Structures are given as structure tokens and as C-alpha cells.
PDB file of C-alpha atoms and ligand atoms in Angstrom:
ATOM      1  CA  UNK E  20     -18.090 -12.189   0.940  1.00 89.00           C
ATOM      2  CA  UNK E  21     -19.590 -15.652   1.020  1.00 91.00           C
ATOM      3  CA  UNK E  22     -17.706 -18.673  -0.278  1.00 90.00           C
ATOM      4  CA  UNK E  23     -20.243 -18.910  -3.090  1.00 91.00           C
ATOM      5  CA  UNK E  24     -19.626 -15.274  -4.097  1.00 91.00           C
ATOM      6  CA  UNK E  25     -15.887 -15.856  -3.919  1.00 89.00           C
ATOM      7  CA  UNK E  26     -16.147 -18.863  -6.219  1.00 89.00           C
ATOM      8  CA  UNK E  27     -18.099 -16.833  -8.753  1.00 90.00           C
ATOM      9  CA  UNK E  28     -15.440 -14.148  -9.336  1.00 91.00           C
ATOM     10  CA  UNK E  29     -11.758 -13.767 -10.167  1.00 91.00           C
ATOM     11  CA  UNK E  30     -10.018 -12.227  -7.182  1.00 95.00           C
ATOM     12  CA  UNK E  31      -7.452  -9.530  -7.921  1.00 97.00           C
ATOM     13  CA  UNK E  32      -3.935 -10.680  -7.059  1.00 97.00           C
ATOM     14  CA  UNK E  33      -2.679  -7.276  -5.983  1.00 98.00           C
ATOM     15  CA  UNK E  34      -4.686  -4.392  -4.486  1.00 98.00           C
ATOM     16  CA  UNK E  35      -3.248  -0.944  -3.808  1.00 98.00           C
ATOM     17  CA  UNK E  36      -4.953   1.348  -1.281  1.00 98.00           C
ATOM     18  CA  UNK E  37      -4.523   5.096  -0.851  1.00 98.00           C
ATOM     19  CA  UNK E  38      -5.639   5.527   2.755  1.00 98.00           C
ATOM     20  CA  UNK E  39      -7.202   8.979   2.655  1.00 97.00           C
ATOM     21  CA  UNK E  40      -9.675  10.987   4.689  1.00 97.00           C
ATOM     22  CA  UNK E  41      -8.331  10.512   8.229  1.00 98.00           C
ATOM     23  CA  UNK E  42      -8.084  14.265   8.829  1.00 97.00           C
ATOM     24  CA  UNK E  43     -11.655  14.962   7.688  1.00 98.00           C
ATOM     25  CA  UNK E  44     -12.941  12.029   9.717  1.00 98.00           C
ATOM     26  CA  UNK E  45     -11.342  13.513  12.845  1.00 98.00           C
ATOM     27  CA  UNK E  46     -12.502  17.058  12.077  1.00 97.00           C
ATOM     28  CA  UNK E  47     -16.102  15.949  11.615  1.00 97.00           C
ATOM     29  CA  UNK E  48     -15.967  14.569  15.152  1.00 98.00           C
ATOM     30  CA  UNK E  49     -14.203  17.582  16.645  1.00 98.00           C
ATOM     31  CA  UNK E  50     -11.067  15.510  17.246  1.00 98.00           C
ATOM     32  CA  UNK E  51      -7.358  16.151  16.587  1.00 96.00           C
ATOM     33  CA  UNK E  52      -6.136  14.956  13.170  1.00 97.00           C
ATOM     34  CA  UNK E  53      -3.895  12.420  14.920  1.00 97.00           C
ATOM     35  CA  UNK E  54      -7.039  10.688  16.231  1.00 98.00           C
ATOM     36  CA  UNK E  55      -8.087  10.231  12.607  1.00 98.00           C
ATOM     37  CA  UNK E  56      -4.749   8.603  11.811  1.00 98.00           C
ATOM     38  CA  UNK E  57      -5.134   6.281  14.818  1.00 98.00           C
ATOM     39  CA  UNK E  58      -8.569   5.264  13.578  1.00 98.00           C
ATOM     40  CA  UNK E  59      -7.053   4.867  10.087  1.00 98.00           C
ATOM     41  CA  UNK E  60      -4.425   2.518  11.491  1.00 98.00           C
ATOM     42  CA  UNK E  61      -7.201   0.368  13.015  1.00 97.00           C
ATOM     43  CA  UNK E  62      -8.913   0.216   9.633  1.00 98.00           C
ATOM     44  CA  UNK E  63      -5.592  -0.761   8.075  1.00 97.00           C
ATOM     45  CA  UNK E  64      -5.325  -3.707  10.506  1.00 96.00           C
ATOM     46  CA  UNK E  65      -8.892  -4.824   9.784  1.00 96.00           C
ATOM     47  CA  UNK E  66      -8.612  -4.580   6.002  1.00 97.00           C
ATOM     48  CA  UNK E  67      -5.200  -6.222   5.954  1.00 96.00           C
ATOM     49  CA  UNK E  68      -6.437  -9.258   7.891  1.00 94.00           C
ATOM     50  CA  UNK E  69      -9.651  -9.462   5.901  1.00 96.00           C
ATOM     51  CA  UNK E  70      -7.757  -9.375   2.580  1.00 97.00           C
ATOM     52  CA  UNK E  71      -5.428 -12.152   3.762  1.00 95.00           C
ATOM     53  CA  UNK E  72      -8.395 -14.290   4.811  1.00 93.00           C
ATOM     54  CA  UNK E  73     -10.013 -13.697   1.408  1.00 95.00           C
ATOM     55  CA  UNK E  74      -6.926 -14.957  -0.402  1.00 95.00           C
ATOM     56  CA  UNK E  75      -5.533 -11.714  -1.850  1.00 97.00           C
ATOM     57  CA  UNK E  76      -1.814 -12.274  -2.519  1.00 97.00           C
ATOM     58  CA  UNK E  77      -0.474  -8.698  -2.381  1.00 98.00           C
ATOM     59  CA  UNK E  78      -1.764  -5.554  -0.691  1.00 98.00           C
ATOM     60  CA  UNK E  79       0.039  -2.196  -0.893  1.00 98.00           C
ATOM     61  CA  UNK E  80      -0.990   0.481   1.609  1.00 98.00           C
ATOM     62  CA  UNK E  81       0.051   4.102   1.011  1.00 98.00           C
ATOM     63  CA  UNK E  82       0.747   5.280   4.547  1.00 98.00           C
ATOM     64  CA  UNK E  83       3.130   8.240   4.204  1.00 98.00           C
ATOM     65  CA  UNK E  84       4.300   9.989   1.058  1.00 97.00           C
ATOM     66  CA  UNK E  85       7.545  11.797   0.340  1.00 95.00           C
ATOM     67  CA  UNK E  86       5.364  14.952   0.317  1.00 95.00           C
ATOM     68  CA  UNK E  87       3.733  14.296   3.724  1.00 96.00           C
ATOM     69  CA  UNK E  88       6.795  15.720   5.533  1.00 97.00           C
ATOM     70  CA  UNK E  89       5.308  19.143   4.685  1.00 97.00           C
ATOM     71  CA  UNK E  90       2.542  18.579   7.278  1.00 96.00           C
ATOM     72  CA  UNK E  91       2.781  20.320  10.661  1.00 95.00           C
ATOM     73  CA  UNK E  92       5.578  18.751  12.783  1.00 96.00           C
ATOM     74  CA  UNK E  93       3.068  17.759  15.452  1.00 96.00           C
ATOM     75  CA  UNK E  94       1.060  15.698  12.961  1.00 96.00           C
ATOM     76  CA  UNK E  95       4.177  14.096  11.429  1.00 97.00           C
ATOM     77  CA  UNK E  96       5.334  13.161  14.933  1.00 97.00           C
ATOM     78  CA  UNK E  97       1.957  11.605  15.729  1.00 97.00           C
ATOM     79  CA  UNK E  98       1.985   9.556  12.492  1.00 98.00           C
ATOM     80  CA  UNK E  99       5.546   8.316  13.196  1.00 98.00           C
ATOM     81  CA  UNK E 100       4.403   7.238  16.665  1.00 98.00           C
ATOM     82  CA  UNK E 101       1.547   5.267  15.090  1.00 98.00           C
ATOM     83  CA  UNK E 102       4.062   3.495  12.812  1.00 97.00           C
ATOM     84  CA  UNK E 103       6.346   2.733  15.785  1.00 97.00           C
ATOM     85  CA  UNK E 104       3.486   1.338  17.852  1.00 96.00           C
ATOM     86  CA  UNK E 105       2.204  -0.738  14.958  1.00 95.00           C
ATOM     87  CA  UNK E 106       5.654  -2.150  14.136  1.00 95.00           C
ATOM     88  CA  UNK E 107       6.249  -3.056  17.799  1.00 95.00           C
ATOM     89  CA  UNK E 108       2.890  -4.754  17.935  1.00 93.00           C
ATOM     90  CA  UNK E 109       3.457  -6.592  14.625  1.00 91.00           C
ATOM     91  CA  UNK E 110       6.902  -7.747  15.770  1.00 92.00           C
ATOM     92  CA  UNK E 111       5.412  -8.933  19.069  1.00 89.00           C
ATOM     93  CA  UNK E 112       2.717 -11.075  17.478  1.00 83.00           C
ATOM     94  CA  UNK E 113       4.921 -13.337  15.396  1.00 75.00           C
ATOM     95  CA  UNK E 114       2.596 -16.266  16.100  1.00 75.00           C
ATOM     96  CA  UNK E 115      -0.356 -14.526  14.527  1.00 73.00           C
ATOM     97  CA  UNK E 116       1.681 -13.402  11.496  1.00 69.00           C
ATOM     98  CA  UNK E 117       2.764 -17.011  11.165  1.00 71.00           C
ATOM     99  CA  UNK E 118      -0.799 -18.239  11.235  1.00 76.00           C
ATOM    100  CA  UNK E 119      -1.947 -15.631   8.722  1.00 83.00           C
ATOM    101  CA  UNK E 120       1.177 -16.043   6.600  1.00 90.00           C
ATOM    102  CA  UNK E 121       1.791 -12.296   6.245  1.00 93.00           C
ATOM    103  CA  UNK E 122       5.049 -11.167   4.693  1.00 94.00           C
ATOM    104  CA  UNK E 123       5.818  -7.474   5.323  1.00 95.00           C
ATOM    105  CA  UNK E 124       7.815  -5.322   2.968  1.00 97.00           C
ATOM    106  CA  UNK E 125       8.674  -1.632   3.237  1.00 96.00           C
ATOM    107  CA  UNK E 126       8.418   0.289   0.010  1.00 97.00           C
ATOM    108  CA  UNK E 127       9.863   3.782   0.232  1.00 96.00           C
ATOM    109  CA  UNK E 128      13.138   5.500   0.972  1.00 95.00           C
ATOM    110  CA  UNK E 129      14.620   4.165   4.183  1.00 93.00           C
ATOM    111  CA  UNK E 130      17.090   7.017   4.285  1.00 91.00           C
ATOM    112  CA  UNK E 131      15.070   9.941   5.560  1.00 91.00           C
ATOM    113  CA  UNK E 132      13.030   7.836   7.991  1.00 96.00           C
ATOM    114  CA  UNK E 133      13.863   7.814  11.722  1.00 97.00           C
ATOM    115  CA  UNK E 134      16.495   5.097  12.391  1.00 97.00           C
ATOM    116  CA  UNK E 135      14.411   3.231  14.971  1.00 97.00           C
ATOM    117  CA  UNK E 136      11.492   2.896  12.523  1.00 97.00           C
ATOM    118  CA  UNK E 137      13.847   1.486   9.866  1.00 97.00           C
ATOM    119  CA  UNK E 138      15.267  -1.011  12.329  1.00 97.00           C
ATOM    120  CA  UNK E 139      11.788  -2.122  13.549  1.00 97.00           C
ATOM    121  CA  UNK E 140      10.771  -2.488   9.905  1.00 97.00           C
ATOM    122  CA  UNK E 141      13.927  -4.514   9.137  1.00 97.00           C
ATOM    123  CA  UNK E 142      13.062  -6.828  12.043  1.00 95.00           C
ATOM    124  CA  UNK E 143       9.530  -7.281  10.730  1.00 94.00           C
ATOM    125  CA  UNK E 144      10.720  -7.884   7.154  1.00 95.00           C
ATOM    126  CA  UNK E 145      13.297 -10.462   8.281  1.00 94.00           C
ATOM    127  CA  UNK E 146      10.913 -12.151  10.708  1.00 92.00           C
ATOM    128  CA  UNK E 147       8.232 -12.627   8.048  1.00 92.00           C
ATOM    129  CA  UNK E 148      10.374 -13.187   4.940  1.00 92.00           C
ATOM    130  CA  UNK E 149       9.471 -16.886   4.678  1.00 92.00           C
ATOM    131  CA  UNK E 150       5.696 -16.315   4.833  1.00 91.00           C
ATOM    132  CA  UNK E 151       3.760 -16.807   1.624  1.00 90.00           C
ATOM    133  CA  UNK E 152       0.023 -16.209   2.031  1.00 93.00           C
ATOM    134  CA  UNK E 153      -0.062 -12.445   1.512  1.00 96.00           C
ATOM    135  CA  UNK E 154       2.627  -9.812   0.982  1.00 97.00           C
ATOM    136  CA  UNK E 155       1.869  -6.502   2.706  1.00 97.00           C
ATOM    137  CA  UNK E 156       3.743  -3.572   1.200  1.00 98.00           C
ATOM    138  CA  UNK E 157       3.832  -0.608   3.555  1.00 98.00           C
ATOM    139  CA  UNK E 158       4.504   2.527   1.521  1.00 98.00           C
ATOM    140  CA  UNK E 159       6.209   4.851   3.992  1.00 98.00           C
ATOM    141  CA  UNK E 160       8.293   7.799   2.805  1.00 98.00           C
ATOM    142  CA  UNK E 161       7.149   6.619  -0.616  1.00 98.00           C
ATOM    143  CA  UNK E 162       6.812   8.568  -3.861  1.00 98.00           C
ATOM    144  CA  UNK E 163       6.195   7.028  -7.272  1.00 98.00           C
ATOM    145  CA  UNK E 164       8.546   9.421  -9.056  1.00 98.00           C
ATOM    146  CA  UNK E 165      11.181   8.913  -6.389  1.00 97.00           C
ATOM    147  CA  UNK E 166      10.875   5.147  -6.867  1.00 98.00           C
ATOM    148  CA  UNK E 167      11.357   5.423 -10.638  1.00 98.00           C
ATOM    149  CA  UNK E 168      14.359   7.696 -10.050  1.00 97.00           C
ATOM    150  CA  UNK E 169      15.803   5.113  -7.652  1.00 96.00           C
ATOM    151  CA  UNK E 170      15.382   2.416 -10.322  1.00 98.00           C
ATOM    152  CA  UNK E 171      16.995   4.592 -13.024  1.00 98.00           C
ATOM    153  CA  UNK E 172      19.993   5.285 -10.766  1.00 97.00           C
ATOM    154  CA  UNK E 173      20.507   1.568 -10.173  1.00 97.00           C
ATOM    155  CA  UNK E 174      20.325   0.900 -13.908  1.00 98.00           C
ATOM    156  CA  UNK E 175      22.739   3.777 -14.606  1.00 98.00           C
ATOM    157  CA  UNK E 176      25.237   2.193 -12.221  1.00 98.00           C
ATOM    158  CA  UNK E 177      25.046  -1.057 -14.218  1.00 97.00           C
ATOM    159  CA  UNK E 178      25.629   0.866 -17.441  1.00 98.00           C
ATOM    160  CA  UNK E 179      28.601   2.594 -15.827  1.00 98.00           C
ATOM    161  CA  UNK E 180      30.200  -0.654 -14.669  1.00 97.00           C
ATOM    162  CA  UNK E 181      29.670  -2.149 -18.131  1.00 97.00           C
ATOM    163  CA  UNK E 182      27.251  -4.918 -17.099  1.00 97.00           C
ATOM    164  CA  UNK E 183      24.355  -3.425 -19.104  1.00 97.00           C
ATOM    165  CA  UNK E 184      24.342  -1.660 -22.485  1.00 97.00           C
ATOM    166  CA  UNK E 185      22.047   1.414 -22.843  1.00 97.00           C
ATOM    167  CA  UNK E 186      20.374  -0.113 -25.906  1.00 97.00           C
ATOM    168  CA  UNK E 187      19.572  -3.290 -23.976  1.00 98.00           C
ATOM    169  CA  UNK E 188      17.597  -1.572 -21.177  1.00 98.00           C
ATOM    170  CA  UNK E 189      14.026  -2.890 -21.116  1.00 98.00           C
ATOM    171  CA  UNK E 190      10.821  -2.095 -19.221  1.00 98.00           C
ATOM    172  CA  UNK E 191      11.516  -5.238 -17.216  1.00 97.00           C
ATOM    173  CA  UNK E 192      14.797  -3.692 -16.038  1.00 98.00           C
ATOM    174  CA  UNK E 193      12.906  -0.684 -14.706  1.00 98.00           C
ATOM    175  CA  UNK E 194      10.332  -2.940 -12.959  1.00 98.00           C
ATOM    176  CA  UNK E 195      13.063  -5.151 -11.531  1.00 98.00           C
ATOM    177  CA  UNK E 196      14.711  -2.174  -9.834  1.00 98.00           C
ATOM    178  CA  UNK E 197      11.582  -0.768  -8.209  1.00 98.00           C
ATOM    179  CA  UNK E 198      10.777  -1.430  -4.540  1.00 98.00           C
ATOM    180  CA  UNK E 199       8.127  -3.898  -5.762  1.00 98.00           C
ATOM    181  CA  UNK E 200      10.611  -5.972  -7.797  1.00 98.00           C
ATOM    182  CA  UNK E 201       9.274  -9.443  -8.518  1.00 97.00           C
ATOM    183  CA  UNK E 202       5.660  -8.593  -7.616  1.00 98.00           C
ATOM    184  CA  UNK E 203       2.723  -8.381 -10.026  1.00 98.00           C
ATOM    185  CA  UNK E 204       1.451  -4.859 -10.773  1.00 98.00           C
ATOM    186  CA  UNK E 205      -1.669  -3.844  -8.818  1.00 98.00           C
ATOM    187  CA  UNK E 206      -4.863  -5.017 -10.531  1.00 97.00           C
ATOM    188  CA  UNK E 207      -6.912  -2.426  -8.727  1.00 98.00           C
ATOM    189  CA  UNK E 208      -6.155   0.780  -6.838  1.00 98.00           C
ATOM    190  CA  UNK E 209      -8.674   1.918  -4.241  1.00 98.00           C
ATOM    191  CA  UNK E 210      -8.980   5.521  -3.130  1.00 98.00           C
ATOM    192  CA  UNK E 211     -11.620   6.403  -0.569  1.00 97.00           C
ATOM    193  CA  UNK E 212     -12.655   9.869   0.659  1.00 96.00           C
ATOM    194  CA  UNK E 213     -13.962  11.259  -2.622  1.00 96.00           C
ATOM    195  CA  UNK E 214     -10.599  12.240  -4.106  1.00 94.00           C
ATOM    196  CA  UNK E 215      -9.820  11.254  -7.684  1.00 95.00           C
ATOM    197  CA  UNK E 216      -6.033  11.504  -7.860  1.00 95.00           C
ATOM    198  CA  UNK E 217      -3.151   9.064  -7.954  1.00 96.00           C
ATOM    199  CA  UNK E 218      -1.032  11.384  -5.754  1.00 96.00           C
ATOM    200  CA  UNK E 219       2.328   9.923  -6.805  1.00 97.00           C
ATOM    201  CA  UNK E 220       1.290   6.349  -5.903  1.00 98.00           C
ATOM    202  CA  UNK E 221       2.769   3.418  -7.868  1.00 98.00           C
ATOM    203  CA  UNK E 222       3.130   5.502 -11.039  1.00 98.00           C
ATOM    204  CA  UNK E 223       4.995   2.840 -13.018  1.00 98.00           C
ATOM    205  CA  UNK E 224       3.028  -0.121 -11.704  1.00 98.00           C
ATOM    206  CA  UNK E 225      -0.387   1.531 -12.209  1.00 98.00           C
ATOM    207  CA  UNK E 226      -0.150   1.568 -16.023  1.00 97.00           C
ATOM    208  CA  UNK E 227      -3.062  -0.877 -16.413  1.00 95.00           C
ATOM    209  CA  UNK E 228      -4.594  -0.818 -12.938  1.00 97.00           C
ATOM    210  CA  UNK E 229      -8.341  -0.411 -12.547  1.00 96.00           C
ATOM    211  CA  UNK E 230      -9.307   2.501 -10.307  1.00 97.00           C
ATOM    212  CA  UNK E 231     -12.021   2.332  -7.688  1.00 97.00           C
ATOM    213  CA  UNK E 232     -13.198   5.392  -5.815  1.00 96.00           C
ATOM    214  CA  UNK E 233     -15.531   5.820  -2.889  1.00 97.00           C
ATOM    215  CA  UNK E 234     -16.772   8.711  -0.770  1.00 97.00           C
ATOM    216  CA  UNK E 235     -16.242   6.771   2.449  1.00 98.00           C
ATOM    217  CA  UNK E 236     -13.469   8.229   4.627  1.00 98.00           C
ATOM    218  CA  UNK E 237     -10.692   5.697   5.308  1.00 98.00           C
ATOM    219  CA  UNK E 238     -11.432   5.217   9.034  1.00 98.00           C
ATOM    220  CA  UNK E 239     -15.014   4.234   8.036  1.00 98.00           C
ATOM    221  CA  UNK E 240     -13.886   1.831   5.289  1.00 98.00           C
ATOM    222  CA  UNK E 241     -15.104  -1.709   6.022  1.00 98.00           C
ATOM    223  CA  UNK E 242     -14.575  -5.220   4.659  1.00 98.00           C
ATOM    224  CA  UNK E 243     -17.928  -4.753   2.857  1.00 97.00           C
ATOM    225  CA  UNK E 244     -16.408  -1.779   1.003  1.00 98.00           C
ATOM    226  CA  UNK E 245     -13.460  -3.955  -0.008  1.00 98.00           C
ATOM    227  CA  UNK E 246     -15.921  -6.585  -1.237  1.00 97.00           C
ATOM    228  CA  UNK E 247     -17.719  -3.934  -3.305  1.00 97.00           C
ATOM    229  CA  UNK E 248     -14.441  -2.858  -4.902  1.00 97.00           C
ATOM    230  CA  UNK E 249     -13.555  -6.472  -5.699  1.00 97.00           C
ATOM    231  CA  UNK E 250     -17.008  -7.233  -7.169  1.00 95.00           C
ATOM    232  CA  UNK E 251     -16.807  -4.118  -9.379  1.00 94.00           C
ATOM    233  CA  UNK E 252     -13.299  -5.060 -10.452  1.00 95.00           C
ATOM    234  CA  UNK E 253     -14.387  -8.565 -11.359  1.00 92.00           C
ATOM    235  CA  UNK E 254     -17.049  -7.134 -13.698  1.00 90.00           C
ATOM    236  CA  UNK E 255     -14.609  -4.927 -15.571  1.00 88.00           C
ATOM    237  CA  UNK E 256     -13.164  -6.082 -18.852  1.00 73.00           C
ATOM    238  CA  UNK E 257      -9.439  -5.449 -18.911  1.00 67.00           C
ATOM    239  CA  UNK E 258      -8.016  -5.166 -22.398  1.00 74.00           C
ATOM    240  CA  UNK E 259      -4.436  -3.942 -21.805  1.00 74.00           C
ATOM    241  CA  UNK E 260      -4.615  -1.769 -24.941  1.00 79.00           C
ATOM    242  CA  UNK E 261      -6.026  -4.602 -27.077  1.00 80.00           C
ATOM    243  CA  UNK E 262      -9.634  -5.010 -28.224  1.00 71.00           C
TER     244      UNK E 262
HETATM  245  C1  FPP K  25      -4.206  10.647   4.594  1.00 93.33           C
HETATM  246  O1  FPP K  25      -5.322  11.244   5.220  1.00 93.33           O
HETATM  247  C2  FPP K  25      -3.514   9.809   5.542  1.00 93.33           C
HETATM  248  C3  FPP K  25      -2.184   9.886   5.898  1.00 93.33           C
HETATM  249  C4  FPP K  25      -1.230  10.833   5.315  1.00 93.33           C
HETATM  250  C5  FPP K  25      -1.625   9.009   6.919  1.00 93.33           C
HETATM  251  C6  FPP K  25      -2.085   7.591   6.755  1.00 93.33           C
HETATM  252  C7  FPP K  25      -1.639   6.836   7.884  1.00 93.33           C
HETATM  253  C8  FPP K  25      -2.377   5.896   8.456  1.00 93.33           C
HETATM  254  C9  FPP K  25      -3.733   5.491   8.034  1.00 93.33           C
HETATM  255  C10 FPP K  25      -1.815   5.112   9.507  1.00 93.33           C
HETATM  256  C11 FPP K  25      -1.377   3.821   8.868  1.00 93.33           C
HETATM  257  C12 FPP K  25      -0.847   3.026   9.850  1.00 93.33           C
HETATM  258  C13 FPP K  25      -0.099   1.963   9.641  1.00 93.33           C
HETATM  259  C14 FPP K  25       0.221   1.223  10.833  1.00 93.33           C
HETATM  260  C15 FPP K  25       0.418   1.517   8.341  1.00 93.33           C
HETATM  261  P1  FPP K  25      -5.354  12.806   5.354  1.00 93.33           P
HETATM  262  O2  FPP K  25      -4.689  13.173   6.619  1.00 93.33           O
HETATM  263  O3  FPP K  25      -4.756  13.420   4.127  1.00 93.33           O
HETATM  264  O4  FPP K  25      -6.874  13.073   5.429  1.00 93.33           O
HETATM  265  P2  FPP K  25      -7.614  14.372   4.925  1.00 93.33           P
HETATM  266  O5  FPP K  25      -7.464  14.395   3.426  1.00 93.33           O
HETATM  267  O6  FPP K  25      -9.014  14.151   5.355  1.00 93.33           O
HETATM  268  O7  FPP K  25      -6.977  15.559   5.601  1.00 93.33           O
END
């Protein structure tokens, strides 16, 4: 996107991405599915850096759902290794994070994830907590329903200890107890690979999000595709239920 193009549009503040199509990408090349996930992780790096350079403030990447544990153990193991390698690499390049101003945040259930991944993620979250150019939410062991349940349980505990009355519970209370507490809802959700489902992604936060679909498989997704999504978004007229 040129500077002139950028000046002519309103950039979304928050973009959600459902990274889909890695398996098909690998199959079409006669490769193991894990090779597709590796290629998908490279695309994630590229898109993440490009979005930060563009000036997007929040990106949420759906990397592993609460349902993905049902995949063959070999594939799950390969995906966990990709996360480990990425987290090690991200922790090792503090200088570059600093320069880019990336703040990392895990959204998803930590319990249920391998302990070493949680601790690498904690290190990355702590090490980047003071950065303020772009927040990168990594949705790992994430489910939208699970997240709402988590929020409801936290609210129920406040009702139980008497600090909140049932009649006083508001939508803001639910938002404030999600993993994305304090962040704006996604303006646009991108799903490549020709699928047209939300697949349990940001169910609460997506209430007014614009959807953008593409047939491109995630490993083939480029900064130009992100530009296309942003240009389309900027032409849409969001009414939030009004006229
Ligand atoms: C969906 O494609 C993809 C996943 C379940 C895994 C996504 C993980 C990555 C892209 C790695 C991300 C890495 C980091 C470092 C955050 P699919 O396997 O469902 O594809 P298919 O529909 O073609 O089978």
C-alpha cells in the first residue's frame, strides 16, 4: 500500500485472522500437513510485520482452537513444535520486537497447553508488555464459547463474593472478563481458503465485525491480500444496527 493510498482510507484498528488452508496447501504439493503449518507460520510472520508497519494497532491470529486437539497426535505435536520454535525465536529477538513495538498476548486457555509453551509465552508477554505500536493476540487453545464461559465464571465469582449484583451485570462486564479485555473489538475478520465459517472465533467480539473471505490458502496469503481486505473494508458502510 502506498502512502497516498494509506492517507485516502481509514485503517481498521483491529484485524482478526483465521489462518486456514495449511493442510490443503501441503497436500497440493504432495507434502506432509506439518509442512503446510510451517509455511503458514512464515506467512504469519510476514503478515504480522507488514500490519505493524502499516499502523494496525491490534491483530488477532487464530492459531489453534480448543477443537484442534482432535487432530492426529502427530500433527498436534508438529504444530506445538512450531509454536515452541516461534516463541524461542520471538524471545531471542527482543531488539527487533522493540524496534517494531510489538506487544504479544496469549488468548486461550493456558491450562491444557504444555507447560513449557505457557512459560515461553509468559516470557514473551512480560518482555513486550511495555510496547505500544501493535498488540499481537495469539489465539492458542482458544475457543469463543470457552472464552465467554471463562468470563461468566469470573463474573459469577464476583456475584458470589457480593461485589457485583446480578441485576447490575452489563455487556461491558462480559467484555472486561474476556481474554481481550480492554481491546477494541475486531473491525474486520479475514478468513482465507474459501471457507465461510466463524469456527468459534471471537464470538462475542465479532458482533459488528466485517467479514472478508478469500480463496487463497493461508500459506499463499500476501501483504497485497491484506491490502485488498483493508481497501474493501474501508469502502463498507458500518451502521451498527442504525440507518
Ligand atoms: C488451519 O489449517 C491451521 C491450523 C489449525 C494451524 C495454524 C497454525 C499455524 C499457521 C502456525 C501459526 C504459527 C504461529 C507461530 C502462531 P488446516 O490445517 O485446517 O488446513 P486445511 O483446512 O487445508 O486442512
